[in-house]
Amino acid sequence: MKVHEYQAKELLAEYGVPVPRGRVATTAAEARLIAAGLGGKVVVKAQVHAGGRGKAGGIKIVSSPDEAERAAKAMLGTRLVTHQTSPQGVPVNSVLVSEAVEIEKELYLGIVIDGVAGLPVIMASEAGGMDIEEVAKTSPDKILKAHVAPGVGVRPYLARSLAFGLNLDKALIRPAADLISNLYRLFMAKDCSLAEINPLVVTADGRLLAVDAKLNFDDNASYCQPDVAGLRDAEQEDPLEVEAKDKGIENYVKLDGSVGCIVNGAGLAMAVLDLLKQEGGNAANFLDIGTLNDPERVVEAFEILTADPDVKAVLVNIFGGMARTDIIARGIVDASKQMEIKVPVVVRLAGTNVEEGDRILRDSGLSLIRAYSFREAAHKAVEAAGKSN
Ligand code: GDP
Ligand code: MN
């Protein structure tokens, strides 16, 4: 789960990471008042669940409450498109009005889980700011990395060695080391999957400040983080993904291809994406209906897919282990009774009760495209999506 910058900064402040003064506004008049309270020279920042705002017009540095009001007015109610969003962008329903700081240097500081090492890793760089992705690509040596053993935590020497690596003035080593260990404390305490400060700035008057902040949280831990769950802004999420979550379909991710997929098991779902690609097509989504033996789950999956205009064909690929293919077949029949499915549907069933599953589909009289191997199914789905395009 993602949260807004202003929410991330409130958490950072709680954990002792210095952030600029500021407040969130949902109207231009409010933005004006906050700007006046901060002395006029402020930054107006679109609050969206995406980075790359600076390059997309979502960050405005202004020098009076009047200008702050105008900047807020221009942003609020629009959709911001950045290189991290879909072409439709994300709605700007609030702006953060924050004191403008005089920046001497922009650094990068981030913590993520390193999946290969199985440990949190702290990354820090002197080359922070809006082009950190480019730095990571062209000169990865400019990014310092330190893994943390969770049982040990960030020992002072580790924080200090990162701080030294950032070539900071001597007076800033201690504050930087404290900041790093505080960010790590927050990362662990709140079950983050990402905690990123970019830029972490050295101000002209020699302080460290988190000028931008991004926190992502591990959804698997959401049940032990009720406070974090309260920070969710579903309007920033893909509407179909929100609907899938509400329906209890855990794993639905919208993608940009044309074959809608209904699959059981995350591994098989990943393999489907690969095979579609090999057959020259692309999946419109990742969808794992799980192993719940309930035809209603299949109906719900069809509801999501038929609401997606990108879906030009549906591929149902089910391997019945724990799942029973006859129940899946019944779900397909139920779905076609309950809604109009305008696109071709390719079905491949294998495993438990497949004879019964096949019989149900045959007897239903539905005009389905049947496939009996994985590759055949992928091939026919790509072909069907191409034809109905
Ligand atoms: P992002 O583009 O979505 O990552 O948004 P950021 O909050 O990181 O802002 C982008 C850039 O705007 C930063 O890298 C800074 O260069 C600049 N910026 C943001 N806040 C301030 C500020 O208070 N003062 C100054 N001078 N620049 C700022
Ligand atoms: Mn940033």
XYZ file of C-alpha atoms and ligand atoms in Angstrom:
418
model
C 0.000 0.000 0.000
C 1.130 3.507 -0.804
C 0.477 6.738 1.087
C 0.798 10.413 0.235
C 3.943 12.439 0.806
C 2.319 14.512 3.571
C 1.314 11.332 5.415
C 4.788 9.861 5.005
C 6.309 13.063 6.376
C 4.075 12.967 9.452
C 5.379 9.470 10.188
C 8.971 10.549 9.543
C 8.578 13.432 11.984
C 7.150 11.038 14.567
C 10.311 8.954 14.260
C 12.649 11.916 14.564
C 13.472 12.471 10.890
C 13.517 16.251 10.226
C 11.008 17.460 7.603
C 10.149 20.982 6.395
C 7.157 22.652 8.029
C 3.978 22.324 5.996
C 0.352 21.267 5.836
C -1.982 19.623 3.399
C -4.766 21.596 1.674
C -7.780 20.477 -0.323
C -8.823 23.944 -1.523
C -6.895 26.840 -3.027
C -8.099 29.170 -0.238
C -6.699 26.799 2.355
C -3.400 26.652 0.472
C -3.252 30.441 0.614
C -3.757 30.490 4.388
C -1.083 27.863 4.982
C 1.322 29.756 2.718
C 0.691 32.961 4.645
C 1.368 31.146 7.920
C 4.691 29.912 6.527
C 5.806 33.383 5.424
C 4.792 33.246 1.753
C 7.764 31.566 0.173
C 6.506 28.002 -0.183
C 6.420 24.932 -2.383
C 3.022 23.715 -3.570
C 3.161 19.966 -4.176
C 0.500 17.779 -5.808
C -0.318 14.854 -3.504
C -0.508 11.739 -5.650
C 0.678 8.162 -5.250
C 3.395 8.603 -7.836
C 6.837 10.100 -8.151
C 8.175 12.169 -10.999
C 5.962 15.108 -10.068
C 8.724 17.683 -10.420
C 9.159 16.912 -14.109
C 5.393 16.772 -14.692
C 4.366 20.160 -13.294
C 3.250 18.840 -9.923
C 5.762 20.877 -7.888
C 5.659 24.704 -7.879
C 7.957 26.954 -5.913
C 6.195 30.282 -5.265
C 6.958 33.431 -3.318
C 3.623 34.715 -2.027
C 0.302 33.428 -0.646
C -1.366 34.765 -3.824
C 0.855 32.663 -6.030
C 0.402 29.661 -3.757
C -3.360 29.987 -4.152
C -3.017 30.164 -7.926
C -0.656 27.189 -8.075
C -3.002 25.123 -5.893
C -5.983 26.124 -8.020
C -4.190 25.012 -11.170
C -3.408 21.584 -9.675
C -6.490 20.682 -7.638
C -9.145 18.759 -9.558
C -6.785 17.826 -12.390
C -5.105 14.525 -13.132
C -1.354 14.420 -13.000
C 0.472 12.272 -15.535
C 4.059 11.401 -14.668
C 6.418 8.724 -15.991
C 5.270 6.558 -13.082
C 1.520 6.749 -13.805
C -0.724 5.324 -16.513
C -1.465 7.678 -19.442
C -4.719 8.586 -17.649
C -2.751 9.834 -14.653
C -3.920 10.084 -11.042
C -6.311 12.629 -9.493
C -4.898 15.574 -7.548
C -7.323 16.008 -4.648
C -4.912 17.682 -2.240
C -1.685 19.656 -2.234
C 1.042 19.904 0.359
C 2.043 23.501 1.084
C 5.474 23.405 2.580
C 8.133 25.972 3.473
C 10.533 26.446 0.569
C 13.992 25.529 1.673
C 17.213 26.782 0.190
C 18.931 23.704 -1.099
C 22.685 23.316 -1.126
C 22.847 19.661 -2.007
C 20.348 16.907 -2.864
C 21.095 13.430 -1.475
C 19.266 10.129 -1.765
C 18.357 7.791 1.086
C 16.207 4.699 0.753
C 15.455 1.399 2.472
C 13.917 -1.601 0.701
C 13.856 -5.350 1.202
C 16.563 -7.005 -0.866
C 14.717 -10.119 -2.004
C 17.901 -11.960 -2.976
C 19.710 -11.329 0.304
C 16.482 -11.651 2.266
C 17.410 -8.569 4.270
C 16.566 -4.888 4.416
C 19.113 -2.823 2.530
C 19.888 0.840 3.090
C 20.874 2.778 -0.022
C 22.419 6.215 0.067
C 23.832 8.495 -2.578
C 25.367 11.891 -2.959
C 23.691 12.132 -6.348
C 20.110 12.501 -5.110
C 17.260 14.398 -6.725
C 15.113 13.851 -9.741
C 17.600 11.780 -11.758
C 18.432 9.024 -9.280
C 17.046 6.362 -11.670
C 19.555 7.529 -14.265
C 22.376 7.392 -11.685
C 21.371 3.843 -10.758
C 21.553 2.860 -14.427
C 24.703 4.631 -15.570
C 26.868 4.859 -12.440
C 25.601 2.388 -9.840
C 28.880 2.784 -7.945
C 27.584 6.182 -6.802
C 24.987 4.397 -4.689
C 26.191 3.061 -1.341
C 24.505 -0.049 -0.016
C 24.439 -1.595 3.432
C 22.429 -4.646 4.418
C 20.973 -4.777 7.895
C 20.572 -7.958 9.932
C 17.184 -7.437 11.592
C 18.313 -9.110 14.812
C 21.168 -6.631 15.110
C 19.624 -3.504 13.655
C 21.489 -0.394 12.469
C 24.563 -0.223 14.695
C 26.101 3.241 15.099
C 29.169 2.290 13.024
C 26.960 1.292 10.104
C 24.993 4.546 10.154
C 28.215 6.540 10.505
C 29.958 4.776 7.639
C 27.023 5.590 5.354
C 27.080 9.196 6.570
C 30.818 9.428 5.841
C 30.217 7.917 2.425
C 27.903 10.828 1.623
C 30.840 13.237 2.007
C 28.995 15.379 4.484
C 30.505 18.149 6.560
C 31.803 16.862 9.869
C 29.025 18.651 11.741
C 26.409 16.687 9.790
C 27.789 13.174 10.354
C 26.015 12.725 13.675
C 22.638 14.101 12.496
C 22.871 11.989 9.323
C 23.656 8.823 11.280
C 20.720 9.511 13.621
C 18.467 10.156 10.637
C 19.456 6.874 9.000
C 18.806 4.822 12.118
C 15.509 6.638 12.720
C 14.359 5.885 9.172
C 15.247 2.238 9.729
C 13.268 2.176 13.006
C 10.237 3.510 11.135
C 10.737 1.019 8.287
C 10.694 -1.925 10.709
C 8.028 -0.652 13.111
C 5.500 0.035 10.368
C 6.244 -2.978 8.142
C 7.350 -0.870 5.205
C 8.398 -2.374 1.910
C 9.983 0.930 0.881
C 11.060 4.041 2.772
C 12.619 6.635 0.533
C 13.769 10.204 0.994
C 14.634 11.791 -2.339
C 15.872 14.388 -2.038
C 17.316 14.407 1.417
C 18.725 17.902 1.341
C 21.530 19.797 2.958
C 20.092 23.272 3.383
C 22.016 26.489 2.837
C 22.029 26.973 6.614
C 23.582 23.557 7.139
C 20.697 21.305 8.183
C 19.468 17.980 6.872
C 15.814 17.876 5.781
C 13.622 15.268 4.112
C 12.198 17.403 1.286
C 10.375 14.479 -0.344
C 9.264 11.215 1.244
C 7.772 7.994 0.004
C 6.592 5.094 2.136
C 5.125 1.822 0.846
C 3.752 -0.782 3.216
C 3.710 -4.568 3.020
C 0.052 -5.556 2.537
C 0.723 -8.939 4.136
C 1.283 -7.117 7.420
C -1.718 -4.810 7.161
C -3.618 -6.765 9.819
C -1.068 -5.699 12.447
C -0.931 -2.066 11.233
C -4.455 -0.658 11.637
C -3.131 2.929 11.827
C -1.383 2.543 8.505
C -4.495 0.993 6.917
C -6.350 4.179 7.882
C -4.032 6.195 5.612
C -5.241 4.429 2.454
C -6.527 6.639 -0.372
C -8.330 4.266 -2.739
C -8.952 7.098 -5.226
C -5.273 6.905 -6.134
C -5.517 3.208 -6.968
C -6.675 1.554 -10.169
C -10.519 1.322 -9.878
C -10.580 -2.304 -11.069
C -7.884 -3.290 -8.565
C -9.952 -1.654 -5.810
C -13.044 -3.573 -6.948
C -11.093 -6.844 -7.034
C -9.838 -6.233 -3.500
C -13.382 -5.464 -2.310
C -14.585 -8.714 -3.865
C -11.940 -10.640 -1.971
C -9.805 -11.443 -5.023
C -6.410 -10.911 -3.454
C -4.257 -10.941 -6.499
C -5.439 -8.778 -9.360
C -3.010 -6.484 -11.093
C -4.005 -4.477 -14.150
C -1.558 -4.722 -17.034
C -1.545 -3.150 -20.482
C -2.118 -6.085 -22.838
C -5.349 -7.420 -24.374
C -5.799 -10.976 -23.029
C -7.758 -11.041 -19.774
C -6.586 -13.940 -17.622
C -8.442 -16.004 -15.032
C -5.981 -18.392 -13.461
C -5.568 -20.248 -10.176
C -2.285 -20.025 -8.325
C 0.229 -17.211 -8.565
C 2.865 -19.425 -10.180
C 0.556 -20.569 -12.959
C -0.618 -16.963 -13.415
C 2.996 -15.829 -13.885
C 3.597 -18.671 -16.347
C 0.501 -17.560 -18.295
C 1.983 -14.076 -18.706
C 5.187 -15.605 -20.065
C 3.440 -17.966 -22.453
C 1.152 -15.253 -23.820
C 4.259 -13.215 -24.556
C 5.925 -16.164 -26.285
C 2.834 -16.502 -28.436
C 3.141 -12.861 -29.470
C 0.476 -11.421 -27.184
C 0.219 -9.628 -23.858
C -1.888 -10.098 -20.753
C -4.393 -7.422 -19.737
C -4.019 -8.460 -16.131
C -2.595 -10.832 -13.582
C -5.404 -12.565 -11.726
C -5.170 -15.384 -9.222
C -8.584 -16.613 -8.119
C -6.954 -18.817 -5.501
C -8.064 -22.335 -4.680
C -11.368 -21.440 -3.075
C -13.886 -23.911 -4.501
C -16.674 -21.443 -5.177
C -18.213 -20.740 -8.612
C -18.991 -17.194 -7.402
C -15.271 -16.417 -7.435
C -15.175 -17.149 -11.171
C -18.242 -14.960 -11.736
C -16.535 -12.106 -9.858
C -13.406 -12.526 -11.931
C -15.491 -12.255 -15.120
C -17.153 -9.117 -13.705
C -13.734 -7.473 -13.321
C -12.529 -8.521 -16.766
C -15.677 -7.528 -18.657
C -15.435 -4.057 -17.059
C -11.986 -3.594 -18.590
C -12.201 -2.182 -22.137
C -8.638 -3.389 -22.857
C -9.725 -7.029 -22.629
C -10.268 -8.391 -26.157
C -10.343 -12.082 -25.187
C -10.491 -14.013 -21.931
C -8.242 -16.954 -21.138
C -9.364 -19.256 -18.342
C -6.467 -21.537 -17.461
C -7.114 -23.736 -14.440
C -5.101 -26.551 -13.017
C -7.207 -28.518 -10.564
C -5.148 -29.712 -7.663
C -7.011 -28.588 -4.582
C -9.290 -26.656 -6.895
C -12.031 -28.645 -8.632
C -12.326 -27.959 -12.338
C -16.054 -28.903 -12.313
C -16.717 -26.042 -9.902
C -14.730 -23.666 -12.106
C -16.762 -24.862 -15.121
C -19.970 -24.148 -13.231
C -18.615 -20.648 -12.491
C -18.029 -20.025 -16.199
C -21.604 -21.108 -16.982
C -22.987 -18.930 -14.147
C -20.989 -15.938 -15.363
C -22.322 -16.242 -18.909
C -25.880 -16.340 -17.545
C -25.379 -13.316 -15.311
C -23.596 -10.984 -17.703
C -23.019 -10.353 -21.346
C -19.535 -11.521 -22.234
C -18.813 -9.830 -25.544
C -15.308 -11.169 -26.103
C -14.226 -14.694 -27.038
C -13.439 -16.976 -24.101
C -10.718 -19.617 -24.288
C -10.907 -22.338 -21.633
C -8.331 -24.891 -20.642
C -9.038 -27.130 -17.690
C -6.735 -29.829 -16.361
C -6.575 -31.910 -13.215
C -9.152 -32.753 -10.592
C -12.595 -33.708 -11.973
C -11.693 -32.577 -15.488
C -14.133 -35.057 -17.130
C -16.994 -33.543 -15.162
C -15.746 -30.013 -15.890
C -15.596 -30.733 -19.621
C -19.078 -32.258 -19.536
C -20.548 -29.165 -17.836
C -19.030 -26.866 -20.459
C -20.170 -29.113 -23.356
C -23.719 -29.386 -22.014
C -23.941 -25.638 -21.437
C -24.100 -24.955 -25.173
C -21.822 -21.938 -24.692
C -19.621 -21.081 -27.646
C -16.306 -21.356 -25.901
C -12.948 -21.895 -27.531
C -11.559 -25.042 -25.923
C -7.896 -25.871 -25.518
C -6.313 -28.949 -24.004
C -2.731 -27.902 -23.443
C -1.217 -24.797 -21.916
C 0.498 -23.651 -25.109
C -2.571 -24.311 -27.237
C -4.603 -22.200 -24.799
C -2.157 -19.296 -24.929
C -1.935 -19.507 -28.714
C -5.710 -19.483 -29.177
C -6.164 -16.639 -26.689
C -3.644 -14.423 -28.480
C -5.256 -15.279 -31.818
C -8.766 -14.552 -30.498
C -7.683 -11.218 -28.971
C -6.054 -10.215 -32.262
C -9.201 -11.003 -34.248
C -11.629 -9.163 -32.002
C -9.344 -6.129 -31.790
P 9.123 14.280 -7.203
O 9.549 14.898 -8.483
O 7.757 13.694 -7.282
O 10.128 13.307 -6.680
O 8.979 15.479 -6.118
P 10.041 16.141 -5.095
O 9.332 16.472 -3.869
O 11.255 15.278 -4.943
O 10.446 17.494 -5.800
C 11.167 17.527 -7.012
C 12.287 18.542 -6.948
O 11.756 19.829 -6.648
C 13.320 18.288 -5.846
O 14.323 17.382 -6.257
C 13.874 19.669 -5.636
O 14.888 19.961 -6.582
C 12.690 20.574 -5.931
N 12.126 21.035 -4.656
C 11.175 20.440 -3.904
N 10.971 21.133 -2.760
C 11.819 22.189 -2.793
C 12.092 23.291 -1.907
O 11.531 23.441 -0.813
N 13.028 24.194 -2.308
C 13.689 24.064 -3.496
N 14.603 24.989 -3.818
N 13.467 23.068 -4.336
C 12.539 22.147 -3.992
Mn 11.352 13.103 -5.074
